[in-house]
mmCIF file of C-alpha atoms in Angstrom:
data_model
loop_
_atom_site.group_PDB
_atom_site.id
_atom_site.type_symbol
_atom_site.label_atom_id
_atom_site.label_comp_id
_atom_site.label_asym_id
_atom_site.label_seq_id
_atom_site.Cartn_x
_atom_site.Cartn_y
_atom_site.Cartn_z
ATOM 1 C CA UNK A 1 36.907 9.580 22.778
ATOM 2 C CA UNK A 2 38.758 8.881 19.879
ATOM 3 C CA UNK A 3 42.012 7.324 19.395
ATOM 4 C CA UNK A 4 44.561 10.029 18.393
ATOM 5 C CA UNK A 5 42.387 12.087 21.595
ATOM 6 C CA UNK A 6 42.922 9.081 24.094
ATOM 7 C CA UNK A 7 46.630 8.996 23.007
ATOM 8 C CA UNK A 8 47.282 13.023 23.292
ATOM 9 C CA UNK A 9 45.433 12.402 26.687
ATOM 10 C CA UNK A 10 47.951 9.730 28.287
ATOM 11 C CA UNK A 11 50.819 12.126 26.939
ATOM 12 C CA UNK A 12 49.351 15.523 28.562
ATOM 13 C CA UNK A 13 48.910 12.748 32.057
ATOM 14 C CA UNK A 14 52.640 11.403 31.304
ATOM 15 C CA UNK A 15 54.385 14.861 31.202
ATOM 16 C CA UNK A 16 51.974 16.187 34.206
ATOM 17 C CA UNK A 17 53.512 13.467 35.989
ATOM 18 C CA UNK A 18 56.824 13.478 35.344
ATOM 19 C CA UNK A 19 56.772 17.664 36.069
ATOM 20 C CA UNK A 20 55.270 16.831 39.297
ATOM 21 C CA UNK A 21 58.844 16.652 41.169
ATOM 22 C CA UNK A 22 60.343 20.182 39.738
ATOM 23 C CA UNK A 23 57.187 21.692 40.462
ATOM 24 C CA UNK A 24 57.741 20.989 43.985
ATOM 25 C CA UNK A 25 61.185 21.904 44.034
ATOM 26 C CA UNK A 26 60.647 25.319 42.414
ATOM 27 C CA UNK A 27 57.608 25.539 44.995
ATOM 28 C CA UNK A 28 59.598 24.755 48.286
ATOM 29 C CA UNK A 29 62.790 26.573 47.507
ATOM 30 C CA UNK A 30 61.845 29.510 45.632
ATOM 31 C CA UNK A 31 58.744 30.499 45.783
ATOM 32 C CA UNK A 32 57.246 30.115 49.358
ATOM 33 C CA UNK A 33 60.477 31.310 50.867
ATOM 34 C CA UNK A 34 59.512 34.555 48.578
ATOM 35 C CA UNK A 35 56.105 34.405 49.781
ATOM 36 C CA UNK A 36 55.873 33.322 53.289
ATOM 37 C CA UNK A 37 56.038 36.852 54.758
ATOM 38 C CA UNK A 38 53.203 38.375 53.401
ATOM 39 C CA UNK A 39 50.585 34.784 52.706
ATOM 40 C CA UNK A 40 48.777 32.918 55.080
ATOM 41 C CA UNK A 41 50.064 29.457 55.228
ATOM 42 C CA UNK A 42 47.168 26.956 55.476
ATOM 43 C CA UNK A 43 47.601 24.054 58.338
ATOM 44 C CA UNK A 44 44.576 22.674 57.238
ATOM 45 C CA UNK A 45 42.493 22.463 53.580
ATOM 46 C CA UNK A 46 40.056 19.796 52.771
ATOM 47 C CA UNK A 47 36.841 19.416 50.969
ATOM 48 C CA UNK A 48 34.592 17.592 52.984
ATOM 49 C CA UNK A 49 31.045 15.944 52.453
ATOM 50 C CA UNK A 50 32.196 16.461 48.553
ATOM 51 C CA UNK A 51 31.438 20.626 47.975
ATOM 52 C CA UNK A 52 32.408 21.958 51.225
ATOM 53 C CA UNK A 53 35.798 23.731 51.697
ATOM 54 C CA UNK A 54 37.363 23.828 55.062
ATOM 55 C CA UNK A 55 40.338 25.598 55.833
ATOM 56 C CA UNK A 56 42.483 27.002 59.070
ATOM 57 C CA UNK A 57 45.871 28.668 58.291
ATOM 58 C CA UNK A 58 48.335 30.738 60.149
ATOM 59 C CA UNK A 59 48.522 34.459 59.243
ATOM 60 C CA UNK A 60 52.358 36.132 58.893
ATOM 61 C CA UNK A 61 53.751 37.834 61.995
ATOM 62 C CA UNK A 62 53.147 41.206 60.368
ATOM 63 C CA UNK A 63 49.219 40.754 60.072
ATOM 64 C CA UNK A 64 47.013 42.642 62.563
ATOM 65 C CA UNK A 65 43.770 41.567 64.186
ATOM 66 C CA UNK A 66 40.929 43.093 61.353
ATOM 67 C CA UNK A 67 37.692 43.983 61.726
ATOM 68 C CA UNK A 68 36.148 42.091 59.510
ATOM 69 C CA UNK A 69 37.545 38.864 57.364
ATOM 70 C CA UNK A 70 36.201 37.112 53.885
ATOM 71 C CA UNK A 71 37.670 34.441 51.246
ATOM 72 C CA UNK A 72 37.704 35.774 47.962
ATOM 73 C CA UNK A 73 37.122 33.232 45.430
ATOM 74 C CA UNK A 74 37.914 34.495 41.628
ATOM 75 C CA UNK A 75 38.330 33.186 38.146
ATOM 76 C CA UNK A 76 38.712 35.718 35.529
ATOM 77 C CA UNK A 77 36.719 38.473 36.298
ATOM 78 C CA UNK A 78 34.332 36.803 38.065
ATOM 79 C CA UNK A 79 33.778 36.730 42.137
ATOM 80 C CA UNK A 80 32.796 35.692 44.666
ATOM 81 C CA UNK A 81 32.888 36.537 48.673
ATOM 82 C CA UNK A 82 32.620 33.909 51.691
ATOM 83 C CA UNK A 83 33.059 34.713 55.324
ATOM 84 C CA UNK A 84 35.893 33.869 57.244
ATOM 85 C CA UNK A 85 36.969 34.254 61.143
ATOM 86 C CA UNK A 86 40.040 35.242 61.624
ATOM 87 C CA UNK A 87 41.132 35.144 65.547
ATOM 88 C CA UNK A 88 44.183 35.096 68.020
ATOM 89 C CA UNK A 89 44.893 32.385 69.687
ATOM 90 C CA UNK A 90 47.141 31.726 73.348
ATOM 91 C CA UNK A 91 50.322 31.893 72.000
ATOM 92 C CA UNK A 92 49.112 35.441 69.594
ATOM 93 C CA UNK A 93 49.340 33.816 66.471
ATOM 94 C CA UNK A 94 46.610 35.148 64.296
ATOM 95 C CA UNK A 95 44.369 32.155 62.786
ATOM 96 C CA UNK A 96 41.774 31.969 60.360
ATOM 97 C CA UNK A 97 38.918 29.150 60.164
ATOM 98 C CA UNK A 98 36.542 29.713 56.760
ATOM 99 C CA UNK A 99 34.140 27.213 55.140
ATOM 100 C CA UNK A 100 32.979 27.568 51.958
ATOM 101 C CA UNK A 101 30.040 25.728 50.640
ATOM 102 C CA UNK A 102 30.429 25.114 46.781
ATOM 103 C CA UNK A 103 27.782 24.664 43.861
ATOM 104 C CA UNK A 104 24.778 26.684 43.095
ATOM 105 C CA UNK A 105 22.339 23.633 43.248
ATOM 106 C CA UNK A 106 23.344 23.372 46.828
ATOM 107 C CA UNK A 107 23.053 27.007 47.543
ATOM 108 C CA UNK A 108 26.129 27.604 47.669
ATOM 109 C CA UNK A 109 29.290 29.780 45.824
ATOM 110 C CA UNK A 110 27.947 29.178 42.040
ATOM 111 C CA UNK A 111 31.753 28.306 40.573
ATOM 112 C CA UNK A 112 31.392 26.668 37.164
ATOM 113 C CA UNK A 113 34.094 24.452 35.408
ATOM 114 C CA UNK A 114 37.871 25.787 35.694
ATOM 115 C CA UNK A 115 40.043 26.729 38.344
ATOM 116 C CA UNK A 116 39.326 29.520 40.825
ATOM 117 C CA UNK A 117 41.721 31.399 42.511
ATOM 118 C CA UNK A 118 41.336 31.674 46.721
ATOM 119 C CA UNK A 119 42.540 34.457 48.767
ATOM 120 C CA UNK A 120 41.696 36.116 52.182
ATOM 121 C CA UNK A 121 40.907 39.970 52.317
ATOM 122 C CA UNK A 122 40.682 41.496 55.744
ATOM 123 C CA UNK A 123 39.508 45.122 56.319
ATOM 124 C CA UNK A 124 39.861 47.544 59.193
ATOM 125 C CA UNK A 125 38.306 50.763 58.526
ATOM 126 C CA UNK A 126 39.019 51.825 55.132
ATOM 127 C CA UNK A 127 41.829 49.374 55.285
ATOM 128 C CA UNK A 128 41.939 46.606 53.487
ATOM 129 C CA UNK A 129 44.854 43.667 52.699
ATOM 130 C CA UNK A 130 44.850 40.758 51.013
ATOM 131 C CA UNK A 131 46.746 37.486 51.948
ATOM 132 C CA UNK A 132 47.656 34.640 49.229
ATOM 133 C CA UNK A 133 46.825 31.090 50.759
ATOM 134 C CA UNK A 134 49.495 28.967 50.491
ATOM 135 C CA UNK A 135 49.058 25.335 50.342
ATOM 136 C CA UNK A 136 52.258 22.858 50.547
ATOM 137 C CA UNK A 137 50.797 19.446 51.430
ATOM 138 C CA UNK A 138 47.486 18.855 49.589
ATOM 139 C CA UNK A 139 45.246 16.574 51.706
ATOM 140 C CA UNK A 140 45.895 13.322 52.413
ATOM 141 C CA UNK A 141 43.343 10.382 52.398
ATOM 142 C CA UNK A 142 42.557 8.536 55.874
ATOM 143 C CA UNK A 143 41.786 4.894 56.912
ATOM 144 C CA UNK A 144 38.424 3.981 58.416
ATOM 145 C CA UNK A 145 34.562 2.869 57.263
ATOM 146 C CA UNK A 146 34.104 6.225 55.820
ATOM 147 C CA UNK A 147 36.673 8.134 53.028
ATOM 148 C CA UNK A 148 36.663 11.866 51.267
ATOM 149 C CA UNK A 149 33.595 12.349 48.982
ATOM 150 C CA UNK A 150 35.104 12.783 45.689
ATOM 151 C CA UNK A 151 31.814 14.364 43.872
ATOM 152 C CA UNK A 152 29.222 16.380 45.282
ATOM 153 C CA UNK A 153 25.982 14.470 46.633
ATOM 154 C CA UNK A 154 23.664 17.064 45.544
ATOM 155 C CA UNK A 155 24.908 17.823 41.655
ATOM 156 C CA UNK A 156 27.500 15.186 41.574
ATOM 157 C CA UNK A 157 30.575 17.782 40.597
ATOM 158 C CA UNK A 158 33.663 17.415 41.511
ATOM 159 C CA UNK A 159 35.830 19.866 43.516
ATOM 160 C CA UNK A 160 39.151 19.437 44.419
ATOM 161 C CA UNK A 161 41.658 21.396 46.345
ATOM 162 C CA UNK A 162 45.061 22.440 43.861
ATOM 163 C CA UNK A 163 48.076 24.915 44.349
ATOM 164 C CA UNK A 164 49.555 26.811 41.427
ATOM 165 C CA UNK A 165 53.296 26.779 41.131
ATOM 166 C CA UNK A 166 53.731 29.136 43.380
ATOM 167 C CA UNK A 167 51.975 27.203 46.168
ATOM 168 C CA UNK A 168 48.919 29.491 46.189
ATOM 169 C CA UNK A 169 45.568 27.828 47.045
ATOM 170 C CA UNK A 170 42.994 27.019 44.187
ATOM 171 C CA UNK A 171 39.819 25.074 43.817
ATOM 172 C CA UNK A 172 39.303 23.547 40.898
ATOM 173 C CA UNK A 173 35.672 22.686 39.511
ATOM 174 C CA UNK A 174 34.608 20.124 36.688
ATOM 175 C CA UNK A 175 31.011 19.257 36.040
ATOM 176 C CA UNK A 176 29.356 15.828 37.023
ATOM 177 C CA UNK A 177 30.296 12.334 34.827
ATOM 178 C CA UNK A 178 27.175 10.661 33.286
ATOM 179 C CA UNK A 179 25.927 8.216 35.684
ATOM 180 C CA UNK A 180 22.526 6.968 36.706
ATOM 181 C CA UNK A 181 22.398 7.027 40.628
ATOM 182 C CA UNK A 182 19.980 5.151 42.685
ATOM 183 C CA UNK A 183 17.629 7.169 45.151
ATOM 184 C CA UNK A 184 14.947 4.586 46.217
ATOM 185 C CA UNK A 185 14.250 0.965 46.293
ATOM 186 C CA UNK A 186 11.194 -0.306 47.205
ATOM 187 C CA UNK A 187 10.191 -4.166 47.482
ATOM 188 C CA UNK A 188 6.580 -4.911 47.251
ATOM 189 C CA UNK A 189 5.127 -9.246 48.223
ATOM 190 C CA UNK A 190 3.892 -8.675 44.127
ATOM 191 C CA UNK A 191 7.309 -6.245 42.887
ATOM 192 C CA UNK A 192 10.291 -4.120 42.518
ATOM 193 C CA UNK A 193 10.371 -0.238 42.006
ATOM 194 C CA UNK A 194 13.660 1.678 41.654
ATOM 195 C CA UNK A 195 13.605 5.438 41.189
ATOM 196 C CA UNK A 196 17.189 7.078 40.442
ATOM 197 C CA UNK A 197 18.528 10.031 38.722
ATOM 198 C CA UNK A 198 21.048 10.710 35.818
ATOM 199 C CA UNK A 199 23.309 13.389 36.334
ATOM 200 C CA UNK A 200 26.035 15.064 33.646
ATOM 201 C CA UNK A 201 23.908 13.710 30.726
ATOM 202 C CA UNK A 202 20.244 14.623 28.795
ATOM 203 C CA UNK A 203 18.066 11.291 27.459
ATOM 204 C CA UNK A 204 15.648 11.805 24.968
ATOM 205 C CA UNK A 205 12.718 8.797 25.093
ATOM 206 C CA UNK A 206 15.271 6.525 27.193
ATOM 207 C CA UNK A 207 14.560 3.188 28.447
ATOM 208 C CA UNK A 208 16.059 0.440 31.439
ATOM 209 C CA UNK A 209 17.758 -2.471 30.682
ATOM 210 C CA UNK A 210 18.333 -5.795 32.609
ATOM 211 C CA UNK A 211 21.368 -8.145 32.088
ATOM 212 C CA UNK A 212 22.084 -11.503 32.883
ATOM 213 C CA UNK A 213 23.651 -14.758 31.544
ATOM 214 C CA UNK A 214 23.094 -13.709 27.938
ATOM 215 C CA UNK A 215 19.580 -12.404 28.602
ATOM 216 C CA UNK A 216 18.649 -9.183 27.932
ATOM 217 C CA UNK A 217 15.592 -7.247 28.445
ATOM 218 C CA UNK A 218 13.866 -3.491 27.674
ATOM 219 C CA UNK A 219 11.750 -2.137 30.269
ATOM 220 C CA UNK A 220 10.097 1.250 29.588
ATOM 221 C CA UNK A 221 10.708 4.348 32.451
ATOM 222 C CA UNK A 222 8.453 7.241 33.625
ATOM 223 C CA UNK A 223 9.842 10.520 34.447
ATOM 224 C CA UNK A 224 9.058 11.993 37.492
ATOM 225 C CA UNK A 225 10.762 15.480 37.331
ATOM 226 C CA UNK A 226 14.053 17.023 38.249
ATOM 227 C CA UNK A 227 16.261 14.836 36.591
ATOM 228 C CA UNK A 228 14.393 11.284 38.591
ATOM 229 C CA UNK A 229 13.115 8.450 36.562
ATOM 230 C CA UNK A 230 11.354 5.000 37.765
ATOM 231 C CA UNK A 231 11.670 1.607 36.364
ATOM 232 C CA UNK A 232 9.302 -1.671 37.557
ATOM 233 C CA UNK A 233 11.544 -4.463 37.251
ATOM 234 C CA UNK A 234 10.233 -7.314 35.078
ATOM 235 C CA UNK A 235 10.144 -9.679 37.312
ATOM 236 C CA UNK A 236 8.219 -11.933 35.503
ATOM 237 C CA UNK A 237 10.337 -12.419 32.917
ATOM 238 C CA UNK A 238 13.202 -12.853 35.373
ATOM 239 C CA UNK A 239 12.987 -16.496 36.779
ATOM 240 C CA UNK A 240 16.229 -18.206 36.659
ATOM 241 C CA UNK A 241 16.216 -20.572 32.995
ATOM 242 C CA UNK A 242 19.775 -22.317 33.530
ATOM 243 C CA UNK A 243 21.005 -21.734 37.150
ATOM 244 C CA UNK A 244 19.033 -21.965 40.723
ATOM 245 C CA UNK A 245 20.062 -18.430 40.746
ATOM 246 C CA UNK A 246 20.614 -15.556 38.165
ATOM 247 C CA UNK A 247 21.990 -11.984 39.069
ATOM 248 C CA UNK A 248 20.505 -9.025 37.113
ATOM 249 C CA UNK A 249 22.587 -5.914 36.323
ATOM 250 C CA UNK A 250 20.596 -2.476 35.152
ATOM 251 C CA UNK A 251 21.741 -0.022 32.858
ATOM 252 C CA UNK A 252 19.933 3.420 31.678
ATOM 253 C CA UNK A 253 19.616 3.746 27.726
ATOM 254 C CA UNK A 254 19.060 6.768 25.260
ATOM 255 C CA UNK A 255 19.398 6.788 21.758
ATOM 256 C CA UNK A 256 23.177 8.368 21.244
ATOM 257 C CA UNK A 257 23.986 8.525 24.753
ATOM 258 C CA UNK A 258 26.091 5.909 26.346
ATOM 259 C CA UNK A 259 24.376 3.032 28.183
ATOM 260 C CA UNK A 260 25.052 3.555 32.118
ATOM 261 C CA UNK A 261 24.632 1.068 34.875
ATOM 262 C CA UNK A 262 22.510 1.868 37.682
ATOM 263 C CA UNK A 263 24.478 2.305 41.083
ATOM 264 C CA UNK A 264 25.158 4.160 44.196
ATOM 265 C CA UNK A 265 28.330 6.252 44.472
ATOM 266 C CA UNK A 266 27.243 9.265 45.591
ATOM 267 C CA UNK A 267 28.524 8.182 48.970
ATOM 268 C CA UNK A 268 31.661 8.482 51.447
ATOM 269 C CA UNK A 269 31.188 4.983 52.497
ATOM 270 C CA UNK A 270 34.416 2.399 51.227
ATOM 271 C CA UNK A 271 31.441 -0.796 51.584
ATOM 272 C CA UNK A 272 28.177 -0.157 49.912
ATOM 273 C CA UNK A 273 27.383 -3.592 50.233
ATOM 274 C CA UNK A 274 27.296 -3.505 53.641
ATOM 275 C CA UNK A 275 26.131 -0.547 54.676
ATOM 276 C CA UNK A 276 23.679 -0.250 52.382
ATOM 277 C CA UNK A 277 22.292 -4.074 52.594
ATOM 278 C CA UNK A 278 18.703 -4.711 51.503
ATOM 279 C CA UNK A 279 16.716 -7.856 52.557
ATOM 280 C CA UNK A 280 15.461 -10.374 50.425
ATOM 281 C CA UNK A 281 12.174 -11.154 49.987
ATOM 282 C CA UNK A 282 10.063 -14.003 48.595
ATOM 283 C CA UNK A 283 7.746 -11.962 45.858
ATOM 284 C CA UNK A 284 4.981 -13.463 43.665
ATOM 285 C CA UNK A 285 5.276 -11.785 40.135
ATOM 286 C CA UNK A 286 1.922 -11.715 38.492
ATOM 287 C CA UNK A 287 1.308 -15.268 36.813
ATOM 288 C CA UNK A 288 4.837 -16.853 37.958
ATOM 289 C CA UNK A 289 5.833 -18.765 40.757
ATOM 290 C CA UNK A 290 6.963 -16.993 43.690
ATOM 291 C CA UNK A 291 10.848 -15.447 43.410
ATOM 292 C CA UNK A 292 13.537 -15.482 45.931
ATOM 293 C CA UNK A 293 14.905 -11.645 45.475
ATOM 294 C CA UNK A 294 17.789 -9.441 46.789
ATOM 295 C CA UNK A 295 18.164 -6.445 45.614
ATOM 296 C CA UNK A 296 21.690 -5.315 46.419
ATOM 297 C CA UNK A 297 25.054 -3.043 45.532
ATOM 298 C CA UNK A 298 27.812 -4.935 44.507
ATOM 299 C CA UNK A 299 31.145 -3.100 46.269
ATOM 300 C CA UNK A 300 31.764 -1.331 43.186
ATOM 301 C CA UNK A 301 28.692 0.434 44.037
ATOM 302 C CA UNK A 302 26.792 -1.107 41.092
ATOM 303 C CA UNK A 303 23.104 -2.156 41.562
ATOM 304 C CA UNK A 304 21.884 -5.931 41.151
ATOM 305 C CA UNK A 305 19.024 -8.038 41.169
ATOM 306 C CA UNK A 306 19.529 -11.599 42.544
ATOM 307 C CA UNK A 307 17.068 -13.686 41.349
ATOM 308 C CA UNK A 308 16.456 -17.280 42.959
ATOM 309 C CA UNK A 309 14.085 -20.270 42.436
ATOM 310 C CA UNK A 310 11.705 -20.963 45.633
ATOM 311 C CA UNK A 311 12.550 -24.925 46.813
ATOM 312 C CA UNK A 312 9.427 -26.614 46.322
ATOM 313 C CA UNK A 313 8.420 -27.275 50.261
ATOM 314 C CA UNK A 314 9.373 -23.346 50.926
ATOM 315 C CA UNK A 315 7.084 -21.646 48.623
ATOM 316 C CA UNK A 316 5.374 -18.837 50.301
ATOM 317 C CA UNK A 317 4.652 -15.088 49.373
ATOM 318 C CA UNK A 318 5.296 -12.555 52.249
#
């Protein structure tokens, strides 16, 4: 990004902010006081496991039981339709649960980059009516192991639950950020294989490279279809020169495409390095002497080689 576009960037972010408060304001004492009679007001509204949308809301006193119930989900002209259940409950509120599955990779509502519009339609006969969604608390993150999936695992888009000024529901869409994401590692007594895949970005005759104390070194990749690559890691040409112990970083190279380190985010877990912890293993590289080696996430998500020297009495392949 260039400089004058960074700088018109943190100004569009600075006024966003600051706007923020009225928004609200105008929101809560204007608009959904205008509005509350005829929209459903939503109790609930999350995206969960990153590209499904959950929602339960309360439907106005003069809504009637339908017949039948669907989320309309529109940008420009066009559409899309999602079931919904809409139901009374003890006290003879009417309620309405819907989840939407997002992303046409997934196999579910194909929405593309912008911001789509969400409404309920109910029908009874050759009735129909139509009920805005209103949203006045957007969701709220929680404590615990686990957190919201910001992206989706499958594509790696992002959805995220928005309201318009008038408090009406919308879901806005942006497509995936470049990033190379790790799918498999596997550990061999003689090696190290790591397939991943790039998503958001196209490389043209790319390449693997591996980082450490001011050593630096290409490794070639084969493609193995739908967006997945493999790299061997050279780890022959990794034995530790100055230290007992050397740590490796990888990043995925193209020719005018920025270099991206390989990692694991596509996740809803707050310690990759625990939860995902691989064992180390004593490997013999081809003409070396055996290597100590932990392949590993770092809590940033980020993968890493650790690379050790065997003590002389230890030395043993498994």
């Amino acid at each position: 990004m260039m400089p004058r576009r960074r700088h018109l960037a943190a100004v569009r972010r600075r006024l966003t902010t600051r706007a923020a408060p009225l928004r609200s304001w105008l929101m809560r004492r204007f608009f959904v006081p205008l509005r509350s009679r005829r929209a459903a007001r939503l109790a609930y509204a999350a995206v969960l496991d990153g590209q499904t949308v959950n929602l339960h809301a309360v439907l106005p006193d003069s809504a009637r039981l339908p017949e039948k119930a669907e989320l309309v989900i529109r940008r420009g002209r066009r559409r899309y339709e999602s079931p919904a259940r809409v139901y009374e409950d003890r006290e003879g509120r009417l309620l309405m649960d819907a989840a939407v599955l997002l992303g046409a990779e997934a196999g579910g509502v194909p929405v593309d980059d912008g911001r789509w519009k969400v409404v309920l339609s109910t029908r009874t006969g050759r009735k129909s009516t139509r009920f805005p969604l209103l949203l006045l608390e957007p969701p709220k993150p929680y404590g615990g192991p686990t957190m919201p999936m910001s992206v989706s695992p499958v594509s790696g888009r992002r959805y995220r639950l928005g309201r318009t000024v008038t408090g009406h529901l919308r879901v806005v869409s942006s497509r995936a950020r470049p990033s190379a994401e790790v799918v498999k590692v596997k550990l061999f007594h003689t090696g190290l294989i790591v397939d991943f895949r790039v998503l958001g970005a196209e490389a043209v005759e790319p390449w693997t490279e591996f980082i450490a104390s001011g050593r630096r070194i290409q490794q070639p990749v084969t493609e193995l279809g739908d967006g997945m690559w493999r790299t061997v890691v050279p780890l022959e040409q990794m034995t530790p020169e100055r230290r007992a112990t050397e740590h490796w970083d990888v990043t995925f190279c193209a020719p005018g495409m920025r270099s991206m380190r390989l990692g694991r985010r596509l996740h809803d877990v707050r310690n990759p390095l625990r939860v995902f912890a691989m064992t180390q293993a004593s490997v013999a590289p081809r003409g070396q002497s055996p290597l100590l080696v932990h392949p590993r996430y770092t809590p940033a998500g980020n993968f890493r080689v650790t690379c050790s020297r065997m003590p002389e009495a230890g030395r043993r392949s498994t």
